[in-house]
Coordinates of C-alpha atoms and ligand atoms in Angstrom, one line a residue:
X26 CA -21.9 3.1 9.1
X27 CA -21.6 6.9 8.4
X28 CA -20.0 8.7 5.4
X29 CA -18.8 12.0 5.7
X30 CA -17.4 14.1 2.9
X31 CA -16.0 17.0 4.6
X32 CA -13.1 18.3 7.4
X33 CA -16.2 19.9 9.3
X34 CA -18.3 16.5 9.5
X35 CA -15.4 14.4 10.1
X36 CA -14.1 16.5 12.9
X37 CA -17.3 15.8 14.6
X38 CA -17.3 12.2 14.4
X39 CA -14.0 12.5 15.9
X40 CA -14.7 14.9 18.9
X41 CA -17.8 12.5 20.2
X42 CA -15.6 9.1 19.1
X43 CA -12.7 10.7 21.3
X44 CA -15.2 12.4 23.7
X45 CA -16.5 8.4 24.6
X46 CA -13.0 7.4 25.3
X47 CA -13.3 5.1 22.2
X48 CA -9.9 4.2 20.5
X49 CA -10.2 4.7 16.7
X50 CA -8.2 2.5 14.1
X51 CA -7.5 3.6 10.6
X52 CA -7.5 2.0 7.2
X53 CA -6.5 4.4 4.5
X54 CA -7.2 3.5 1.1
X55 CA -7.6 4.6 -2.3
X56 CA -10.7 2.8 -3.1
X57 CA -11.8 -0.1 -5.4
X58 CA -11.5 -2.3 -2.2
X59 CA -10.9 -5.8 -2.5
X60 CA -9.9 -8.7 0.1
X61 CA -6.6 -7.0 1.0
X62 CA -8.3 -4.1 2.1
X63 CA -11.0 -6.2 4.0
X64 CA -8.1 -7.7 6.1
X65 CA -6.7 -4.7 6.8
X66 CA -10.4 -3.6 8.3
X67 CA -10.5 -7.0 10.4
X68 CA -7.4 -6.3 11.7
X69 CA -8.4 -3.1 12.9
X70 CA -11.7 -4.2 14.3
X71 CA -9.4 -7.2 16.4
X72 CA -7.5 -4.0 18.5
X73 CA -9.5 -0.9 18.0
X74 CA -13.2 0.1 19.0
X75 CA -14.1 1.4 16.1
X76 CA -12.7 1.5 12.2
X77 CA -12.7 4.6 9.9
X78 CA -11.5 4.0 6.6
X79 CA -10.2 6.9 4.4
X80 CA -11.1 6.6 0.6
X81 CA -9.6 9.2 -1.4
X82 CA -7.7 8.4 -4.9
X83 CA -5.0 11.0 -4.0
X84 CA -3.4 13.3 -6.9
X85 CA -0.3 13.6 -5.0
X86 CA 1.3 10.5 -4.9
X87 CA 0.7 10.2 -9.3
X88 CA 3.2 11.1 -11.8
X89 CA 1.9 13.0 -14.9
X90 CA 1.5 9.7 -16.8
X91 CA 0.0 7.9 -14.5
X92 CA -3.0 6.1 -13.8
X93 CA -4.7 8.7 -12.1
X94 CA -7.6 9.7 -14.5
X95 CA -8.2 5.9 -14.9
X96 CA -7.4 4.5 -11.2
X97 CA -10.6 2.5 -11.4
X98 CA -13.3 4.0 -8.5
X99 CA -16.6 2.2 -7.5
X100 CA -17.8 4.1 -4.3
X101 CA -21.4 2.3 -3.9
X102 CA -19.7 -0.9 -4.3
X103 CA -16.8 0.2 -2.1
X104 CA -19.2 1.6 0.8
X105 CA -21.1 -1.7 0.7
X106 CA -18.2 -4.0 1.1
X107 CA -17.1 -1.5 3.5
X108 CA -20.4 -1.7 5.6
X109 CA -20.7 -5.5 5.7
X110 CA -16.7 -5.7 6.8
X111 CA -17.9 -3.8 9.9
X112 CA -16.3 -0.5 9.3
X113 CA -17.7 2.7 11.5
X114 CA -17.3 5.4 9.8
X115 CA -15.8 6.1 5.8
X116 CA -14.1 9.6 5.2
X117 CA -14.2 10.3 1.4
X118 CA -13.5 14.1 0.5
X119 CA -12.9 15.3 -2.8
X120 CA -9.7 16.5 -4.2
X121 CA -11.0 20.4 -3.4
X122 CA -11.9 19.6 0.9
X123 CA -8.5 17.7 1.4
X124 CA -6.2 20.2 -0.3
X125 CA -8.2 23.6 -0.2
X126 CA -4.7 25.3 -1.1
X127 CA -1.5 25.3 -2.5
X128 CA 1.5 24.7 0.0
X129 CA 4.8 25.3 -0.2
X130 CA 5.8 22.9 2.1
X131 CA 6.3 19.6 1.2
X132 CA 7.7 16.3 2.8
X133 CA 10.0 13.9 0.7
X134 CA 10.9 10.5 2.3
X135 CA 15.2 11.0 1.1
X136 CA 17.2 8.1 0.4
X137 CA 14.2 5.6 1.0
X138 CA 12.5 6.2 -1.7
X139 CA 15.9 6.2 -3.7
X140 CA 15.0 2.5 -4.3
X141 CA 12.3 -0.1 -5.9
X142 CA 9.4 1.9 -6.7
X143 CA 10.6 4.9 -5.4
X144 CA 13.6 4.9 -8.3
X145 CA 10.7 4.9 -11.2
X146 CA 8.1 6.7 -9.8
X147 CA 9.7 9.8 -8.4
X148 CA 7.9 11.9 -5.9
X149 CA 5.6 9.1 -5.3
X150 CA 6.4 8.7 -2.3
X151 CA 6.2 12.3 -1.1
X152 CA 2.9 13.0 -2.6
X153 CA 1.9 9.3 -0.1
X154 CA 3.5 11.2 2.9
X155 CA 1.3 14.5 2.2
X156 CA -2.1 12.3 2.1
X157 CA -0.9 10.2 5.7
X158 CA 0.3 13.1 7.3
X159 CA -3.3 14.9 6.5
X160 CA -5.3 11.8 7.5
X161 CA -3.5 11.1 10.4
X162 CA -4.2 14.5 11.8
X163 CA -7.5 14.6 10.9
X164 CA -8.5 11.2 11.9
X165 CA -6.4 11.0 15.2
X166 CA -6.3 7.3 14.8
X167 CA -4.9 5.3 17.5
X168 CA -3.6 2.9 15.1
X169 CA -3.0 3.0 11.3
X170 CA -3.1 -0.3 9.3
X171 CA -1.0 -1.2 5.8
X172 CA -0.5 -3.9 3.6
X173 CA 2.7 -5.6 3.2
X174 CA 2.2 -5.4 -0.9
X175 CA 3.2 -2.0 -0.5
X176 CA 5.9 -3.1 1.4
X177 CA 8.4 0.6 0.5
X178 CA 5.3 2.5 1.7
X179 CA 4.7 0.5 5.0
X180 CA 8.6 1.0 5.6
X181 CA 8.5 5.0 4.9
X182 CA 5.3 5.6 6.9
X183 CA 6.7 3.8 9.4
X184 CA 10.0 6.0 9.6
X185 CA 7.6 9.3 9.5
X186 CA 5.8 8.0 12.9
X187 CA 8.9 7.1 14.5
X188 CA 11.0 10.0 13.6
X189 CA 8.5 12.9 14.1
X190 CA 7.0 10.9 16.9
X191 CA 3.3 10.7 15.6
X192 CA 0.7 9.3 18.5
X193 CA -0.1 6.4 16.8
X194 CA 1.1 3.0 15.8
X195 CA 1.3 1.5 12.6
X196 CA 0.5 -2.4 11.7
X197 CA 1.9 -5.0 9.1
X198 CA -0.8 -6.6 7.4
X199 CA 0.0 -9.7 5.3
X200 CA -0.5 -9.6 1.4
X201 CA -3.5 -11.1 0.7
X202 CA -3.7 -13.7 -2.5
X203 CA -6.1 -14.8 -5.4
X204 CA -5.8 -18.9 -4.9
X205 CA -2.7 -19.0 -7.9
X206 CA -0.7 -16.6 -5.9
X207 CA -0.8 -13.4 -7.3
X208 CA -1.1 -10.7 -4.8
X209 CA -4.5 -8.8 -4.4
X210 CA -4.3 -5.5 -6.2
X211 CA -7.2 -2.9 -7.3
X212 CA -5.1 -2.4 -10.5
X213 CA -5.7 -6.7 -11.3
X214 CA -8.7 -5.5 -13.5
X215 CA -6.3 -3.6 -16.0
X216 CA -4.7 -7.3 -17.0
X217 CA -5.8 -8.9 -20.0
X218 CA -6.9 -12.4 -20.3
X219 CA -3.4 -13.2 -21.1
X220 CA -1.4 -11.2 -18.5
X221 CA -4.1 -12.6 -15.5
X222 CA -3.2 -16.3 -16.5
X223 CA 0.8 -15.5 -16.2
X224 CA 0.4 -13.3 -13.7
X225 CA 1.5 -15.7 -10.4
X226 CA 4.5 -16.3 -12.0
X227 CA 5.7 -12.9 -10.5
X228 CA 4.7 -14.9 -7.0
X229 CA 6.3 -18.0 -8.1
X230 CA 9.9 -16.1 -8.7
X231 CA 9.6 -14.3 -5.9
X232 CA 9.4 -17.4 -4.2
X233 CA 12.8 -19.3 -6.2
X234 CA 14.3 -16.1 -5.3
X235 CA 14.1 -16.3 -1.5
X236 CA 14.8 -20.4 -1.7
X237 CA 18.1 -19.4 -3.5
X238 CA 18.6 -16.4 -1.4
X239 CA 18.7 -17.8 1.9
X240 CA 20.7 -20.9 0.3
X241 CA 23.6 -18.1 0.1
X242 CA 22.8 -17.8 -3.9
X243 CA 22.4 -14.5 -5.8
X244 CA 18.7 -14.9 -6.8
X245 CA 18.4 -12.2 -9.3
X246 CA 19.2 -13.8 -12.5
X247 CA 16.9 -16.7 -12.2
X248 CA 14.3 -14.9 -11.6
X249 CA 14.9 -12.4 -14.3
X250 CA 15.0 -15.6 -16.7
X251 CA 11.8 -16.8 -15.8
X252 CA 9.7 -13.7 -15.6
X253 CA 11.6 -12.7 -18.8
X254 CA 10.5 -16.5 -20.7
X255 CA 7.4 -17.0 -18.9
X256 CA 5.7 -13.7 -18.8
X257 CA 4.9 -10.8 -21.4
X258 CA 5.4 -8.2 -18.9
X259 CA 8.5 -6.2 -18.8
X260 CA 10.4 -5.7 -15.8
X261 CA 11.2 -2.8 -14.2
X262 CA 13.0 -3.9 -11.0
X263 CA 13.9 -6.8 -8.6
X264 CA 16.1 -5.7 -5.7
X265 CA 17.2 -7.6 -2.8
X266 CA 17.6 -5.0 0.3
X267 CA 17.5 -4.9 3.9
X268 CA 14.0 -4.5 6.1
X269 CA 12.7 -1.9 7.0
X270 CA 16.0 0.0 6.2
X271 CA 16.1 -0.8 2.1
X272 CA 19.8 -1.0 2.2
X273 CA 22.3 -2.9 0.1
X274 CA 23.5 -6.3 1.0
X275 CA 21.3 -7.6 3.9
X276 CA 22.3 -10.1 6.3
X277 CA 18.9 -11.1 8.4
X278 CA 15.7 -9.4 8.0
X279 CA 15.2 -8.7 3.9
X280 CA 12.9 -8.0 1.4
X281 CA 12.9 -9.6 -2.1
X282 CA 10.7 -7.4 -4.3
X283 CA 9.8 -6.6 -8.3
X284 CA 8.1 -4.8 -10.5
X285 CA 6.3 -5.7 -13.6
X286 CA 4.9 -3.7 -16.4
X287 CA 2.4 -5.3 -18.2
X288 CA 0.4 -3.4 -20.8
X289 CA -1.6 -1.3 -18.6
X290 CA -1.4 -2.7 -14.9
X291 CA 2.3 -2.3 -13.5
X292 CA 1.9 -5.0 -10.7
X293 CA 4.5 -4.9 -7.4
X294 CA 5.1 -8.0 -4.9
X295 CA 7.6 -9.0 -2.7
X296 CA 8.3 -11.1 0.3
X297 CA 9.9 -10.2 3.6
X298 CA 12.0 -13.0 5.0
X299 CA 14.9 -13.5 7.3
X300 CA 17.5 -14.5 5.2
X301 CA 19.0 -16.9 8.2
X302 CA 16.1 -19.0 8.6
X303 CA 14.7 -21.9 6.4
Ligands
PAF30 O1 -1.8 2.2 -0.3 C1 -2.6 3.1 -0.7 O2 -3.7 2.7 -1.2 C2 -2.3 4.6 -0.7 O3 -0.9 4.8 -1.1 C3 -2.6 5.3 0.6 C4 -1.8 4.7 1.8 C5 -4.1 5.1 0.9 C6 -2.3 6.8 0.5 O4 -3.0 7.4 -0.5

């Protein structure tokens, strides 16, 4: 496995990778890998020759009181894991070689980031387009691999190829789970003792909610009574939309998703599901 640091080195790798008539597959991350990541590497190695994986906790895409100082980052561990999972090559630049000047143009995903996260963490979502746009250039991947967790940022990155016709294509990867349900995140380690033992709840009502849902019921309140009585977290949103459109009122493909503040890890999850089928 190779690391390179910088544009120069990467574009390199890229020109002999391309130059063997290798396809390339990408897995962009932000570090602190766990198993979600790791799937997201063996589905890459399944359709592509080789795997680079980006790791670069990008500025952009965090508010000014966000976790950014303290997004937790581990890069020996990280390259390890990486190694062993079989990826080719790791691109890690600092914050300087990945944006070496100030632009003044800037991308903004509109109305879809109008919604869940998008509604309470704005520009979060442009400040993810910047960093895929960049990687995607400078990796040339053939195809780009996300996690369904971030199921708003699959949906967005997935308009951006189609709309502006990028050469690559872009694959769902299913949330991965601890055993209890609660969806594999790098921000798990900021729960407490406390938080980590309710923390599949947020699973569990996600879970009620799509029963009801698909029974013809409105699933919110329930689930905003049992996160509310059986968690400490406070909730910032559950929405029931369309998918991948995130409008209101779907009929057939949807997406149930929430939110959860706890004291320092804001946890996400959500299921997509077609509301017609049991
Ligand atoms: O999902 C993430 O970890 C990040 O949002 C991504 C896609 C690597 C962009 O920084």
């Amino acid at each position: 496995m190779q690391v390179v640091n910088t544009v120069l080195d990467l574009k390199e790798w890229i020109r002999s990778t391309k130059q063997s008539g290798q396809s390339i597959g990408l897995v962009p991350t932000m570090g602190f890998l766990h198993e979600g990541h790791l799937a997201l590497v063996e589905a890459a190695k399944a359709e592509t020759d080789v795997v680079a994986m980006s790791i670069f906790v990008n500025p952009a895409q965090f508010g000014p009181n966000e976790d950014f100082d303290r997004y937790p980052r581990d890069f020996e561990r990280d390259s390890m894991l990486a190694e062993k999972a079989g990826v080719d090559l790791i691109f890690a630049p600092s914050v300087e070689e990945m944006y070496p000047n100030e632009t003044q143009i800037t991308m903004g995903a509109g109305s879809l980031a109008n919604v869940l996260c998008g509604k309470s963490r704005p520009g979060h979502f442009d400040g993810v387009l910047k960093v895929v746009t960049k990687l995607f250039h400078l990796l040339q991947p053939d195809a780009a691999y996300f996690g369904q967790k971030d199921a708003q940022q699959m949906a967005i990155i997935e308009s951006l190829v189609r709309d502006f016709n990028f050469p690559l294509q872009i694959r769902r990867v299913e949330t991965v789970r601890e055993q209890d349900g609660l969806a594999k995140s790098s921000r798990n380690v900021y729960l407490s003792e406390a938080e980590r033992i309710e923390a599949p709840k947020l699973y569990e009502a996600l879970q009620r909610g799509v029963k009801d849902a698909r029974e013809g019921q409105d699933p919110i309140l329930e689930m905003i009574r049992l996160i509310e009585s059986e968690t400490s977290g406070t909730l910032d949103y559950i929405e029931l939309l369309s998918y991948p459109d995130l409008q209101q009122e779907p009929n057939a493909q949807a997406i149930l998703a929430l939110a959860v503040q706890f004291q320092k890890a804001r946890l996400i999850d959500n299921i997509i599901f077609n509301l017609k089928e049991n």
